[in-house]
PDB file of C-alpha atoms in Angstrom:
ATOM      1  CA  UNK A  19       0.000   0.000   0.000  1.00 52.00           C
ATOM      2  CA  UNK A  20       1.498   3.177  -0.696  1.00 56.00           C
ATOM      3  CA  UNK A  21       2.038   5.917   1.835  1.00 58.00           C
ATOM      4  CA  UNK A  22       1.035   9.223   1.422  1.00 55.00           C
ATOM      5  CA  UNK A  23       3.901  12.043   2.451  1.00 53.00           C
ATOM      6  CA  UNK A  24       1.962  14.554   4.906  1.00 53.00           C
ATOM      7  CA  UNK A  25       4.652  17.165   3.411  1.00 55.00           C
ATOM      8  CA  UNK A  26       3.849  16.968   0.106  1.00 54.00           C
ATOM      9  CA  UNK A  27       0.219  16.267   0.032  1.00 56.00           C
ATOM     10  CA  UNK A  28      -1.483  19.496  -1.718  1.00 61.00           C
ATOM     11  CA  UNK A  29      -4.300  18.281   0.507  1.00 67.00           C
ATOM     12  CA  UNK A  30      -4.063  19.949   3.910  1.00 83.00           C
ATOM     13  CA  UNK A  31      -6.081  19.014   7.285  1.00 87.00           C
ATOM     14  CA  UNK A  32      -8.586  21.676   7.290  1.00 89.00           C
ATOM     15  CA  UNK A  33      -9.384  20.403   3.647  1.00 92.00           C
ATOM     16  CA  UNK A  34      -9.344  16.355   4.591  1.00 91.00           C
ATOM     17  CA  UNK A  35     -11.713  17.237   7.876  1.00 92.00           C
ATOM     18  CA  UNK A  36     -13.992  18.492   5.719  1.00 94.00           C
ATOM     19  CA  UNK A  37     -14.464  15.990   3.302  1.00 95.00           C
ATOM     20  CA  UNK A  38     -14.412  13.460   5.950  1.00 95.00           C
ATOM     21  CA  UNK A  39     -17.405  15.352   7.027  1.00 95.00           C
ATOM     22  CA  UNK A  40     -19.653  15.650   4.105  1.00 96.00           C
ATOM     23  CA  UNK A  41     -18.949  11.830   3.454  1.00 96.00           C
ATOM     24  CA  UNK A  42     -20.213  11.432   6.798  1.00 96.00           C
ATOM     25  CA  UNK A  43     -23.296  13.577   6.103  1.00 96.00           C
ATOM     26  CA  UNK A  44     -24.055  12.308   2.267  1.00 96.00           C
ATOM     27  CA  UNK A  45     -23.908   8.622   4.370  1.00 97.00           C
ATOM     28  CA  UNK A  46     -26.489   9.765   7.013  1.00 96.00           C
ATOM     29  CA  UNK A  47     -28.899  11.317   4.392  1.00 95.00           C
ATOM     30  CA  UNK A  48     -28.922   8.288   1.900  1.00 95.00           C
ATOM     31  CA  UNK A  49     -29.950   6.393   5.502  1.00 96.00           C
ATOM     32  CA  UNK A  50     -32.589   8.606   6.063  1.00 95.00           C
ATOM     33  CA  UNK A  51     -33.361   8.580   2.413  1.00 93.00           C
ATOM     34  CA  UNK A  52     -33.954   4.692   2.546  1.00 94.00           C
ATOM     35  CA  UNK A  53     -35.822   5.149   5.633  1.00 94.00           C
ATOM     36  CA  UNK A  54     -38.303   6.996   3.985  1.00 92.00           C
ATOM     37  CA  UNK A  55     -37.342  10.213   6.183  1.00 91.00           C
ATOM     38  CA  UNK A  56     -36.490  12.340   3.097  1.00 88.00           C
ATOM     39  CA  UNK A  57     -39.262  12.160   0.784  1.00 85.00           C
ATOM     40  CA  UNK A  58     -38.608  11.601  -3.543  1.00 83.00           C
ATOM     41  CA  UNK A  59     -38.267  14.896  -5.887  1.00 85.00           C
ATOM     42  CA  UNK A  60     -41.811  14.826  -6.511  1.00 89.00           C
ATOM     43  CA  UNK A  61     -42.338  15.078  -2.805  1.00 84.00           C
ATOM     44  CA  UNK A  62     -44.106  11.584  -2.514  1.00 87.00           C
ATOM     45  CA  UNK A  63     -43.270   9.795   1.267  1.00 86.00           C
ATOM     46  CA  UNK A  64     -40.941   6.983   0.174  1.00 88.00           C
ATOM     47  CA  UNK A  65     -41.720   3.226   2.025  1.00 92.00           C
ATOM     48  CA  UNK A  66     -38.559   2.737   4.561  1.00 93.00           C
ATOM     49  CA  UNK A  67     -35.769  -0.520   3.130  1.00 93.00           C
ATOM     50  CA  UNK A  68     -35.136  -1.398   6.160  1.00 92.00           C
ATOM     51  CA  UNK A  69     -32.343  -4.299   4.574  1.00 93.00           C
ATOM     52  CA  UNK A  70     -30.953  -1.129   2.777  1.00 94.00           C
ATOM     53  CA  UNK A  71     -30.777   1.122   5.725  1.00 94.00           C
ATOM     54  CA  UNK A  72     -29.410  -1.463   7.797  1.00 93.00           C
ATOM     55  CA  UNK A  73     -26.548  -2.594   5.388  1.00 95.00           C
ATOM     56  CA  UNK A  74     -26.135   1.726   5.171  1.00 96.00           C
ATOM     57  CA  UNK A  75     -25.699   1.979   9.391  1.00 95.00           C
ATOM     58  CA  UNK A  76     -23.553  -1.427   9.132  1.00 95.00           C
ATOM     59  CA  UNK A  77     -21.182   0.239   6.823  1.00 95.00           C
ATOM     60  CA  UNK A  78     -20.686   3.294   8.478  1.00 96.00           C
ATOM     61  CA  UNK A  79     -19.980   1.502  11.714  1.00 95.00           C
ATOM     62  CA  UNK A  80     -17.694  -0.013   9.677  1.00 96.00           C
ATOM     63  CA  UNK A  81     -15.969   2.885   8.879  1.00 96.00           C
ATOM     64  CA  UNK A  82     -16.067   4.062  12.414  1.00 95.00           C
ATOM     65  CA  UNK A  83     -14.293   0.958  13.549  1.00 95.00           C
ATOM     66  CA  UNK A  84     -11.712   1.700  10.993  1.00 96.00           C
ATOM     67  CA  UNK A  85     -10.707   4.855  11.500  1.00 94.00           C
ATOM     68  CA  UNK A  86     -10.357   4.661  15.284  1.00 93.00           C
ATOM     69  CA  UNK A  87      -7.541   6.198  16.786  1.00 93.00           C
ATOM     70  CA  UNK A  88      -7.252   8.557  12.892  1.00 93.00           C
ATOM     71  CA  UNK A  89      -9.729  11.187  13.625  1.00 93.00           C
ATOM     72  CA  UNK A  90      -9.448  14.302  15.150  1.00 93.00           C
ATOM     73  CA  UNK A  91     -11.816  14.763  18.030  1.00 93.00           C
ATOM     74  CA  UNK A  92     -14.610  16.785  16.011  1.00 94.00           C
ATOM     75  CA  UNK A  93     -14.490  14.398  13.557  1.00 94.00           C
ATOM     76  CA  UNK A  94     -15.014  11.544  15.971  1.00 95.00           C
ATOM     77  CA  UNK A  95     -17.841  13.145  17.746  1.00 95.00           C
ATOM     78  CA  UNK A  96     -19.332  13.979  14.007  1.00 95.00           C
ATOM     79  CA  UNK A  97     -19.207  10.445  13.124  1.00 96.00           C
ATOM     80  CA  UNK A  98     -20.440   9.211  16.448  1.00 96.00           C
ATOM     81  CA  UNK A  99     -23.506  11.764  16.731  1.00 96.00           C
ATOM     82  CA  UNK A 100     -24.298  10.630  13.345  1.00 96.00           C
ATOM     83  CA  UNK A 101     -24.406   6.948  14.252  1.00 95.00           C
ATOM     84  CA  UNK A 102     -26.956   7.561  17.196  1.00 95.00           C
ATOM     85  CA  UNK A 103     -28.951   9.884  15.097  1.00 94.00           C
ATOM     86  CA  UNK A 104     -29.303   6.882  12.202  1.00 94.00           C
ATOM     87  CA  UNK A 105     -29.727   4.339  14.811  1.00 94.00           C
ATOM     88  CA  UNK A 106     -32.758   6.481  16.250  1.00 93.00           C
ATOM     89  CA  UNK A 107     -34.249   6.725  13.321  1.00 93.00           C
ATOM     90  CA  UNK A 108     -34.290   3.306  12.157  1.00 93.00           C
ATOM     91  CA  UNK A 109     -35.776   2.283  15.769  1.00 92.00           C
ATOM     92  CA  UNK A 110     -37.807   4.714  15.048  1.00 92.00           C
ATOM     93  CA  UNK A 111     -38.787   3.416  11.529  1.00 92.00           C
ATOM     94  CA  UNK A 112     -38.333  -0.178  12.459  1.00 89.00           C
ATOM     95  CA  UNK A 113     -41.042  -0.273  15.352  1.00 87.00           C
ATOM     96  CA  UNK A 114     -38.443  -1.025  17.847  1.00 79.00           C
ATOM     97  CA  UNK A 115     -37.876  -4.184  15.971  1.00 67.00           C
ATOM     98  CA  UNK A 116     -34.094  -5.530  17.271  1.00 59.00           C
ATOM     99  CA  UNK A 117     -31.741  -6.021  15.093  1.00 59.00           C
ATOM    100  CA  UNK A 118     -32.182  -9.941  15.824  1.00 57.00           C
ATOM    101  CA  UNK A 119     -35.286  -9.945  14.012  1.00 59.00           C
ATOM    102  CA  UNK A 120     -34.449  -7.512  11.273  1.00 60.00           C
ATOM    103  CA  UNK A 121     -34.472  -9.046   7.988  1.00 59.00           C
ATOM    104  CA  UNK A 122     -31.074 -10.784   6.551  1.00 62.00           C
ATOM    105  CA  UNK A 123     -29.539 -10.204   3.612  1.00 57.00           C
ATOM    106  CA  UNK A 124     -29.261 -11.748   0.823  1.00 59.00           C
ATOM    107  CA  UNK A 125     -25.354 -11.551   0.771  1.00 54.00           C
ATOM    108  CA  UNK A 126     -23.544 -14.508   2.004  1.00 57.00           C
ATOM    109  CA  UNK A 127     -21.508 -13.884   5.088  1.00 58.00           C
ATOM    110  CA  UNK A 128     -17.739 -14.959   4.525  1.00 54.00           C
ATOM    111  CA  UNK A 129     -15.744 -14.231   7.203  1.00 57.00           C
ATOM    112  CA  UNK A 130     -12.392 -13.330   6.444  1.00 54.00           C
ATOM    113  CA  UNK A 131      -9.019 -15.616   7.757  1.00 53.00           C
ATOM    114  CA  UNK A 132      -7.486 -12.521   9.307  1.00 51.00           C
ATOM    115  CA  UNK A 133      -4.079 -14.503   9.987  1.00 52.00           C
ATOM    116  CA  UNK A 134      -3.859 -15.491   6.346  1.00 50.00           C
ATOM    117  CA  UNK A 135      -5.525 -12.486   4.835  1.00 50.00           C
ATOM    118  CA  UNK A 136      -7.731 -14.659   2.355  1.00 52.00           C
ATOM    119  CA  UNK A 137     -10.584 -14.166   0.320  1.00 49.00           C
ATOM    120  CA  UNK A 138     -12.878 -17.026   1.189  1.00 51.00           C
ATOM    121  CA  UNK A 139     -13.939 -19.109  -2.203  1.00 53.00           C
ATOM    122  CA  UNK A 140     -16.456 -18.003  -4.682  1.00 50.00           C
ATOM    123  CA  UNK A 141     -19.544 -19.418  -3.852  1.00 51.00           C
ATOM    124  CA  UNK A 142     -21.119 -21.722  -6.546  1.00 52.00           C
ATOM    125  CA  UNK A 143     -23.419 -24.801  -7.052  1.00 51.00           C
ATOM    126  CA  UNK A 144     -23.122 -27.583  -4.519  1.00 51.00           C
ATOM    127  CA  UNK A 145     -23.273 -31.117  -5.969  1.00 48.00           C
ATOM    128  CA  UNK A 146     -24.665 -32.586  -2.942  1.00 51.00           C
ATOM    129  CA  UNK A 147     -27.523 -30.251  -3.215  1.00 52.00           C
ATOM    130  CA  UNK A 148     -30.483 -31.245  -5.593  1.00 54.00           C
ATOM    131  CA  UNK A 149     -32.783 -28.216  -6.745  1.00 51.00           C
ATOM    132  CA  UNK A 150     -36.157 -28.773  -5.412  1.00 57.00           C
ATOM    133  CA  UNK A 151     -39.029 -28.669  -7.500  1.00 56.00           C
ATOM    134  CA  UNK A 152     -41.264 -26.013  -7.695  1.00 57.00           C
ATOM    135  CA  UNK A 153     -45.043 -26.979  -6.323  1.00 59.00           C
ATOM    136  CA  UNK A 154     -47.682 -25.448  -7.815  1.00 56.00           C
ATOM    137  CA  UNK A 155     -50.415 -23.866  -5.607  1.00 58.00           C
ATOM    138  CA  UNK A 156     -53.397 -26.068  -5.802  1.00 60.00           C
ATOM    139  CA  UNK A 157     -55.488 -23.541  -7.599  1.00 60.00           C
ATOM    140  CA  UNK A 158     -53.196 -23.221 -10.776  1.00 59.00           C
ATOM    141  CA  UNK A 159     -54.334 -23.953 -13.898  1.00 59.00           C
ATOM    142  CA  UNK A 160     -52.362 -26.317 -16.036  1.00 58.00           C
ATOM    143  CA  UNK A 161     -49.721 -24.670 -18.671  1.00 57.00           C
ATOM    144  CA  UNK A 162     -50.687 -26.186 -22.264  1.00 58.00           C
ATOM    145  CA  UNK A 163     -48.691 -25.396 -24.880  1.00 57.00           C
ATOM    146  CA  UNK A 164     -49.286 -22.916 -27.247  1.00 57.00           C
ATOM    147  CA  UNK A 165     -49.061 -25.091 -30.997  1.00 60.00           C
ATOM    148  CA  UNK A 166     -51.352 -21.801 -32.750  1.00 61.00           C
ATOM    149  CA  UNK A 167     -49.279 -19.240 -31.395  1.00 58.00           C
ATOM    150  CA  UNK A 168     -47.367 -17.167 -34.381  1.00 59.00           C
ATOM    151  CA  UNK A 169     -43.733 -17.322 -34.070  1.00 61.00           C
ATOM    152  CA  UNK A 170     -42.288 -13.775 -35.537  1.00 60.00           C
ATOM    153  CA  UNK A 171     -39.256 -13.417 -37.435  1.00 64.00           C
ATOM    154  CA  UNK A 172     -37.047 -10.890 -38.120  1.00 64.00           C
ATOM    155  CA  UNK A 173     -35.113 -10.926 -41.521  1.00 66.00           C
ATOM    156  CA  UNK A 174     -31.805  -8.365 -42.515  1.00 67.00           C
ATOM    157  CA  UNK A 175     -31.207  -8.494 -46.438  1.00 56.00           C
TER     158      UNK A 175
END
């Protein structure tokens, strides 16, 4: 990884606080914007994704957890503040539904071999695992096949 020289980064602090900031704050308002807090353009009430907000919170967290010990104090409290204000709001939003009962996601969870540092393996088709087949409700009408049905063509010449 390469390391950045403080001394001759045309960046300063002042400038790097403050776009640690708004990525903060564009993070909290697409959480509130998933949450249905911030209604569409055409000023409709958008239904809360609670998956989406919670995968939103997880990832800032994230980042939170990562930058520990790197921030200056205003940026800390920023990023903490914001965190409790998000996790208000989806309590809020949620019904006071815990997180043990929120819904999962559909992303596989692969934890990571931290002494190695490897990716875990792609996931693909098991062989030991037969696809079961589909049951019909019992009110379905039977699929017949469609002999009289025109077949369209397109021709280039």
């Amino acid at each position: 990884m390469a390391e950045i020289d403080k001394q001759k980064s045309p960046v300063g602090n002042a400038e790097m606080a403050q776009r640690f900031v708004q990525f903060v704050m564009m993070q909290v308002q697409n959480i509130f914007y998933v949450l249905g807090r911030i209604p569409a353009q055409d000023g409709r009430p958008i239904p809360p994704n609670l998956e989406a907000a919670k995968l939103l919170i997880d990832q800032l967290e994230m980042v939170q957890e990562k930058t520990r010990g790197n921030l200056s104090a205003q940026e800390s409290s920023i990023l903490d503040d914001a965190l409790k204000n998000v996790r208000l709001a989806f309590v809020e939003v949620s019904g006071g539904t815990p997180a043990s009962m929120m819904p999962k996601s559909n992303l596989p969870d692969f934890p990571l071999d931290e002494e190695e540092g490897d990716f875990p393996p792609e996931p693909g088709p098991r062989s030991s695992e037969k696809p079961k087949p589909a049951t019909p409700p019992a009110d379905a009408k039977p699929v017949e096949p469609q002999e009289n049905k025109k077949k369209f063509t397109k021709t280039y010449g």
